[in-house]
C-alpha cells in the first residue's frame, strides 16, 4: 500500500462483503503518503439516485471529497432505482470508465449488466446512465455503478463509446 500505509480493509459485520480494488498511479513518484477512506454503509443516502463524488484530486480546490489523491482523477458512485437516470458532463479532453457493480444500466444507450465496464472517450458530452435492471443488494433492490473520470490518455486501451 506504499511506504507507511497498511491495508486495513475488513468486514465490520456478519453479512457478505465485497471489495473493489482500484489502482490509480500518482502524478509522480516519492510523494508524501496520503490516506483516505469512506464507509459505504454510512453514506448510502448520498448515492441514492444521484452520483456521489467520493474521490478527487488533492490539488482541486473547487471540490471536497472524503478521499483526495495525487492524480487528476475523480470517482463517483450511484445506486439507482429502476428507471432512474443520472447525468454527468464529461468535458472535452477527459475520459471516463464506468463499472456496473450490480443490476443493469444503459450508458448513452449502450447496455451494461453486472460486472460489465465501459471506457468513454474524451470527445466530451453528457454521459446519461439509466437503470434498466435492479438486483437485491444488502439494503434494497438497485443498480449500483462506479464511475471514474480523468484526463484523456491517448494510450487508453479501448474506447467503448
Coordinates of N, CA and C in Angstrom, one line a residue:
X1 N 0.8 -1.2 0.0 CA 0.0 0.0 0.0 C 0.9 1.2 0.0
X2 N 2.1 1.1 -0.1 CA 3.0 2.3 -0.1 C 3.7 2.4 1.2
X3 N 4.7 3.2 1.3 CA 5.5 3.4 2.5 C 4.7 4.0 3.6
X4 N 4.6 3.4 4.7 CA 3.9 3.9 5.9 C 2.4 3.7 5.9
X5 N 1.9 3.0 4.9 CA 0.4 2.8 4.9 C 0.2 1.3 4.9
X6 N -0.7 0.8 5.7 CA -1.1 -0.6 5.9 C -2.5 -0.8 5.5
X7 N -2.8 -1.9 4.7 CA -4.1 -2.2 4.4 C -4.9 -2.6 5.6
X8 N -6.1 -2.1 5.8 CA -6.9 -2.5 7.0 C -8.3 -2.8 6.6
X9 N -8.6 -3.2 5.4 CA -9.9 -3.5 5.0 C -10.4 -4.7 5.7
X10 N -11.6 -4.7 6.2 CA -12.2 -5.9 6.8 C -13.7 -5.7 6.9
X11 N -14.4 -6.8 7.1 CA -15.9 -6.8 7.2 C -16.3 -6.4 8.6
X12 N -17.0 -5.3 8.7 CA -17.4 -4.8 10.0 C -18.7 -5.6 10.6
X13 N -19.2 -6.5 9.8 CA -20.4 -7.2 10.2 C -20.4 -8.7 9.8
X14 N -21.5 -9.3 9.9 CA -21.6 -10.7 9.5 C -22.2 -11.0 8.2
X15 N -22.6 -9.9 7.5 CA -23.2 -10.0 6.1 C -22.0 -10.1 5.1
X16 N -22.3 -10.8 4.0 CA -21.3 -10.9 2.9 C -20.8 -9.5 2.5
X17 N -19.5 -9.4 2.1 CA -18.9 -8.1 1.8 C -18.1 -8.3 0.6
X18 N -18.0 -7.3 -0.3 CA -17.1 -7.3 -1.4 C -16.3 -6.1 -1.5
X19 N -15.1 -6.2 -2.0 CA -14.2 -5.1 -2.2 C -13.9 -4.9 -3.7
X20 N -13.8 -3.7 -4.1 CA -13.4 -3.4 -5.5 C -12.0 -2.6 -5.3
X21 N -11.0 -3.3 -5.7 CA -9.7 -2.7 -5.6 C -9.3 -2.0 -6.9
X22 N -8.9 -0.7 -6.8 CA -8.6 0.1 -7.9 C -7.3 0.8 -7.7
X23 N -6.4 0.7 -8.7 CA -5.1 1.3 -8.6 C -5.1 2.5 -9.5
X24 N -4.7 3.7 -8.9 CA -4.6 4.9 -9.6 C -3.1 5.4 -9.4
X25 N -2.4 5.5 -10.4 CA -0.9 5.9 -10.3 C -0.8 7.4 -10.0
X26 N -0.1 7.7 -9.0 CA 0.1 9.1 -8.6 C 0.8 9.9 -9.7
X27 N 0.7 11.3 -9.6 CA 1.3 12.1 -10.6 C 2.8 12.0 -10.7
X28 N 3.5 11.7 -9.6 CA 4.9 11.5 -9.6 C 5.3 10.6 -8.5
X29 N 6.5 9.9 -8.6 CA 6.9 9.0 -7.5 C 7.5 9.8 -6.3
X30 N 7.5 9.2 -5.2 CA 8.1 9.8 -4.0 C 7.3 10.8 -3.3
X31 N 6.0 10.9 -3.6 CA 5.1 11.9 -2.9 C 4.9 11.5 -1.4
X32 N 4.6 12.5 -0.6 CA 4.2 12.2 0.8 C 2.9 11.3 0.8
X33 N 2.9 10.3 1.6 CA 1.7 9.4 1.7 C 0.5 10.2 2.1
X34 N -0.6 9.7 1.5 CA -1.9 10.3 1.7 C -2.9 9.2 1.8
X35 N -3.8 9.3 2.8 CA -4.7 8.2 3.0 C -6.1 8.8 3.3
X36 N -7.1 8.1 2.7 CA -8.5 8.5 3.0 C -9.4 7.3 2.8
X37 N -10.5 7.3 3.4 CA -11.5 6.2 3.2 C -12.9 6.7 3.4
X38 N -13.8 6.0 2.9 CA -15.3 6.3 3.1 C -16.0 5.0 3.3
X39 N -16.9 5.0 4.3 CA -17.7 3.8 4.5 C -19.0 3.9 3.7
X40 N -19.2 2.9 2.9 CA -20.5 2.9 2.1 C -21.7 2.8 2.9
X41 N -21.7 2.1 4.1 CA -22.8 2.0 4.9 C -23.2 3.3 5.5
X42 N -22.3 4.2 5.8 CA -22.6 5.5 6.5 C -23.0 6.5 5.5
X43 N -22.8 6.3 4.2 CA -23.1 7.3 3.2 C -24.1 6.9 2.1
X44 N -25.0 5.9 2.4 CA -25.9 5.4 1.5 C -26.8 6.4 0.9
X45 N -27.3 7.4 1.7 CA -28.2 8.4 1.2 C -27.6 9.3 0.2
X46 N -26.3 9.5 0.2 CA -25.7 10.4 -0.7 C -25.5 9.9 -2.1
X47 N -25.8 8.6 -2.3 CA -25.6 8.0 -3.6 C -26.9 7.4 -4.2
X48 N -28.0 7.6 -3.5 CA -29.3 7.1 -3.9 C -29.9 8.0 -5.0
X49 N -30.0 7.4 -6.2 CA -30.5 8.1 -7.4 C -29.7 9.4 -7.7
X50 N -28.4 9.4 -7.4 CA -27.6 10.5 -7.7 C -26.1 10.1 -7.7
X51 N -25.3 10.8 -8.3 CA -23.8 10.5 -8.3 C -23.2 11.1 -7.1
X52 N -22.6 10.3 -6.2 CA -21.9 10.8 -5.0 C -20.4 10.9 -5.4
X53 N -19.9 12.1 -5.2 CA -18.5 12.3 -5.5 C -17.6 11.8 -4.3
X54 N -16.8 10.8 -4.5 CA -16.1 10.2 -3.4 C -14.6 10.5 -3.4
X55 N -14.0 10.7 -4.7 CA -12.6 10.8 -4.8 C -12.3 12.0 -5.7
X56 N -11.3 12.8 -5.4 CA -10.9 13.9 -6.2 C -9.4 14.2 -6.1
X57 N -8.9 15.1 -7.0 CA -7.5 15.5 -7.0 C -7.3 16.4 -5.8
X58 N -6.3 16.1 -5.0 CA -6.0 16.9 -3.8 C -5.7 18.4 -4.2
X59 N -5.3 18.6 -5.5 CA -4.9 20.0 -5.9 C -6.2 20.8 -6.4
X60 N -7.3 20.1 -6.5 CA -8.5 20.7 -7.0 C -9.3 21.4 -5.8
X61 N -9.1 22.7 -5.8 CA -9.7 23.5 -4.7 C -11.2 23.7 -4.9
X62 N -11.8 23.3 -6.0 CA -13.2 23.6 -6.3 C -14.1 22.5 -5.7
X63 N -13.5 21.5 -5.1 CA -14.4 20.4 -4.6 C -13.7 19.8 -3.3
X64 N -14.5 19.2 -2.5 CA -14.0 18.5 -1.3 C -14.7 17.1 -1.3
X65 N -13.9 16.1 -1.2 CA -14.4 14.7 -1.2 C -13.8 14.0 0.0
X66 N -14.4 12.8 0.4 CA -13.8 12.1 1.5 C -12.4 11.6 1.3
X67 N -12.1 11.3 0.0 CA -10.7 10.8 -0.4 C -10.2 11.8 -1.4
X68 N -9.0 12.3 -1.1 CA -8.3 13.1 -2.1 C -6.9 12.5 -2.4
X69 N -6.7 12.4 -3.8 CA -5.5 11.7 -4.2 C -4.6 12.7 -5.1
X70 N -3.4 12.2 -5.3 CA -2.4 13.0 -6.1 C -2.5 12.6 -7.6
X71 N -3.7 12.8 -8.2 CA -3.9 12.5 -9.6 C -5.1 13.2 -10.0
X72 N -5.1 13.6 -11.3 CA -6.3 14.2 -11.9 C -7.3 13.2 -12.3
X73 N -8.0 12.7 -11.2 CA -9.0 11.7 -11.3 C -10.1 11.9 -10.3
X74 N -11.3 11.6 -10.7 CA -12.5 11.7 -9.8 C -13.2 10.4 -9.8
X75 N -13.8 10.0 -8.7 CA -14.6 8.8 -8.7 C -16.0 9.1 -8.0
X76 N -17.0 8.5 -8.6 CA -18.4 8.7 -8.2 C -19.0 7.3 -8.1
X77 N -20.0 7.3 -7.2 CA -20.8 6.1 -7.1 C -22.3 6.5 -7.1
X78 N -23.2 5.5 -7.5 CA -24.6 5.8 -7.5 C -25.3 4.4 -7.3
X79 N -26.4 4.5 -6.6 CA -27.3 3.3 -6.5 C -28.7 3.8 -7.1
X80 N -29.1 3.2 -8.1 CA -30.3 3.7 -8.9 C -31.5 2.8 -8.8
X81 N -32.6 3.4 -8.5 CA -33.9 2.6 -8.6 C -34.2 2.4 -10.1
X82 N -35.0 1.4 -10.4 CA -35.4 1.1 -11.8 C -36.0 2.4 -12.4
X83 N -35.5 2.7 -13.6 CA -36.0 3.8 -14.4 C -35.3 5.1 -14.1
X84 N -34.6 5.2 -13.0 CA -33.9 6.5 -12.6 C -32.7 6.7 -13.5
X85 N -32.4 8.0 -13.7 CA -31.3 8.5 -14.5 C -30.4 9.4 -13.8
X86 N -29.1 9.3 -14.0 CA -28.1 10.3 -13.5 C -27.3 10.7 -14.7
X87 N -26.8 11.9 -14.7 CA -26.1 12.5 -15.8 C -24.8 13.2 -15.3
X88 N -23.8 13.1 -16.1 CA -22.5 13.8 -15.8 C -22.0 14.3 -17.1
X89 N -21.7 15.6 -17.1 CA -21.0 16.2 -18.3 C -19.5 15.8 -18.2
X90 N -19.1 15.2 -19.3 CA -17.6 14.9 -19.4 C -17.0 15.9 -20.4
X91 N -16.2 16.8 -19.9 CA -15.7 17.8 -20.7 C -14.7 17.2 -21.8
X92 N -14.6 17.9 -22.9 CA -13.7 17.5 -24.0 C -12.3 17.4 -23.4
X93 N -11.6 16.4 -23.8 CA -10.2 16.2 -23.2 C -10.2 15.3 -22.0
X94 N -11.4 14.9 -21.5 CA -11.5 14.0 -20.3 C -12.1 12.7 -20.8
X95 N -11.8 11.6 -20.1 CA -12.4 10.3 -20.4 C -13.0 9.8 -19.2
X96 N -13.8 8.7 -19.3 CA -14.4 8.1 -18.2 C -14.3 6.6 -18.3
X97 N -14.5 5.9 -17.1 CA -14.5 4.5 -17.0 C -15.7 4.1 -16.1
X98 N -16.7 3.4 -16.6 CA -17.9 3.1 -15.9 C -17.9 1.6 -15.6
X99 N -18.2 1.2 -14.3 CA -18.3 -0.2 -13.9 C -19.7 -0.4 -13.4
X100 N -20.4 -1.4 -13.9 CA -21.7 -1.7 -13.4 C -21.5 -2.8 -12.3
X101 N -21.6 -2.5 -11.1 CA -21.3 -3.4 -10.0 C -22.5 -4.4 -9.8
X102 N -23.7 -3.9 -9.8 CA -24.9 -4.7 -9.6 C -26.0 -4.2 -10.5
X103 N -26.9 -5.1 -10.9 CA -28.1 -4.7 -11.7 C -27.7 -4.5 -13.1
X104 N -28.4 -3.5 -13.8 CA -28.1 -3.2 -15.2 C -28.4 -1.8 -15.5
X105 N -27.7 -1.2 -16.4 CA -27.9 0.2 -16.8 C -27.6 0.4 -18.3
X106 N -28.1 1.4 -18.8 CA -27.6 1.9 -20.1 C -26.8 3.1 -19.9
X107 N -25.7 3.2 -20.7 CA -24.9 4.4 -20.6 C -24.9 4.9 -22.1
X108 N -25.5 6.1 -22.2 CA -25.7 6.7 -23.5 C -26.3 5.6 -24.5
X109 N -27.3 4.8 -24.0 CA -28.0 3.9 -24.8 C -27.3 2.5 -24.9
X110 N -26.1 2.3 -24.4 CA -25.4 1.0 -24.5 C -25.6 0.3 -23.2
X111 N -26.1 -1.0 -23.3 CA -26.4 -1.8 -22.1 C -25.2 -2.3 -21.4
X112 N -25.2 -2.2 -20.1 CA -24.2 -2.8 -19.2 C -24.9 -3.6 -18.2
X113 N -24.4 -4.8 -17.9 CA -25.0 -5.6 -16.8 C -23.9 -5.9 -15.8
X114 N -24.3 -6.5 -14.7 CA -23.4 -6.8 -13.6 C -22.0 -7.2 -14.0
X115 N -21.0 -6.5 -13.5 CA -19.6 -6.7 -13.8 C -19.1 -6.2 -15.2
X116 N -20.0 -5.7 -16.0 CA -19.6 -5.1 -17.2 C -18.9 -3.7 -17.0
X117 N -18.0 -3.3 -17.9 CA -17.4 -2.0 -17.8 C -17.3 -1.4 -19.1
X118 N -17.2 -0.1 -19.2 CA -17.1 0.6 -20.5 C -16.1 1.8 -20.3
X119 N -15.3 2.0 -21.3 CA -14.4 3.2 -21.4 C -15.1 4.2 -22.3
X120 N -15.2 5.5 -21.8 CA -15.8 6.5 -22.6 C -14.8 7.5 -23.1
X121 N -14.7 7.8 -24.4 CA -13.6 8.6 -24.9 C -13.7 10.0 -24.5
X122 N -12.7 10.8 -24.9 CA -12.5 12.2 -24.5 C -13.1 13.2 -25.4
X123 N -14.1 12.8 -26.2 CA -14.7 13.8 -27.1 C -15.6 14.8 -26.4
X124 N -16.0 14.5 -25.2 CA -16.8 15.5 -24.4 C -18.3 15.2 -24.7
X125 N -19.1 15.6 -23.7 CA -20.5 15.4 -23.9 C -21.2 14.9 -22.6
X126 N -22.5 14.8 -22.6 CA -23.2 14.4 -21.5 C -23.3 12.8 -21.4
X127 N -22.9 12.3 -20.3 CA -23.0 10.8 -20.0 C -24.3 10.6 -19.3
X128 N -25.2 9.8 -19.9 CA -26.5 9.5 -19.3 C -26.5 8.1 -18.9
X129 N -26.7 7.8 -17.6 CA -26.8 6.5 -17.1 C -28.2 6.2 -16.6
X130 N -28.9 5.2 -17.2 CA -30.2 4.9 -16.8 C -30.3 3.5 -16.2
X131 N -31.0 3.3 -15.1 CA -31.2 2.0 -14.5 C -32.2 1.2 -15.3
X132 N -31.8 0.0 -15.8 CA -32.7 -0.8 -16.6 C -33.0 -2.2 -15.9
X133 N -32.3 -2.5 -14.9 CA -32.5 -3.8 -14.2 C -31.9 -3.6 -12.7
X134 N -32.7 -4.0 -11.8 CA -32.3 -3.9 -10.4 C -31.9 -5.3 -9.8
X135 N -31.1 -5.3 -8.8 CA -30.7 -6.5 -8.2 C -30.8 -6.3 -6.7
X136 N -31.2 -7.4 -5.9 CA -31.2 -7.3 -4.5 C -29.8 -7.1 -3.9
X137 N -29.6 -6.1 -3.2 CA -28.3 -5.8 -2.5 C -28.5 -5.9 -1.0
X138 N -27.6 -5.5 -0.2 CA -27.6 -5.6 1.2 C -28.8 -4.8 1.8
X139 N -29.1 -3.7 1.1 CA -30.2 -2.8 1.6 C -31.5 -2.8 0.8
X140 N -31.4 -2.9 -0.5 CA -32.6 -2.8 -1.3 C -32.3 -3.3 -2.7
X141 N -33.3 -3.1 -3.6 CA -33.1 -3.5 -5.0 C -32.7 -2.3 -5.8
X142 N -31.5 -2.3 -6.4 CA -31.0 -1.2 -7.1 C -30.0 -1.7 -8.2
X143 N -29.6 -0.7 -9.1 CA -28.4 -0.9 -9.9 C -27.3 -0.1 -9.3
X144 N -26.1 -0.6 -9.2 CA -25.0 0.0 -8.5 C -23.9 0.3 -9.5
X145 N -23.5 1.5 -9.6 CA -22.4 1.8 -10.6 C -21.3 2.6 -9.9
X146 N -20.1 2.5 -10.5 CA -18.9 3.2 -10.1 C -18.3 3.9 -11.3
X147 N -18.0 5.2 -11.2 CA -17.6 5.9 -12.4 C -16.3 6.7 -12.1
X148 N -15.3 6.6 -12.9 CA -14.1 7.3 -12.8 C -14.0 8.3 -14.0
X149 N -13.6 9.5 -13.7 CA -13.3 10.5 -14.8 C -11.8 10.9 -14.7
X150 N -11.2 11.1 -15.8 CA -9.7 11.5 -15.8 C -9.4 12.2 -17.1
X151 N -8.2 12.8 -17.1 CA -7.7 13.4 -18.3 C -7.6 12.3 -19.3
X152 N -7.9 12.7 -20.6 CA -7.9 11.7 -21.7 C -6.4 11.2 -21.9
X153 N -6.3 10.0 -22.1 CA -5.0 9.4 -22.3 C -5.0 8.7 -23.7
X154 N -4.2 9.2 -24.6 CA -4.2 8.6 -26.0 C -3.8 7.2 -26.0
X155 N -3.1 6.7 -24.9 CA -2.7 5.3 -24.9 C -3.8 4.4 -24.3
X156 N -5.0 5.0 -24.0 CA -6.0 4.1 -23.4 C -6.2 2.9 -24.3
X157 N -6.5 1.8 -23.7 CA -6.5 0.5 -24.4 C -7.8 0.3 -25.2
X158 N -8.9 0.9 -24.9 CA -10.1 0.7 -25.6 C -11.0 1.9 -25.6
X159 N -12.0 1.9 -26.5 CA -12.9 3.0 -26.5 C -14.3 2.4 -26.8
X160 N -15.1 2.2 -25.8 CA -16.4 1.5 -26.0 C -17.4 2.5 -26.5
X161 N -17.3 3.8 -26.2 CA -18.1 4.8 -26.8 C -17.7 6.2 -26.2

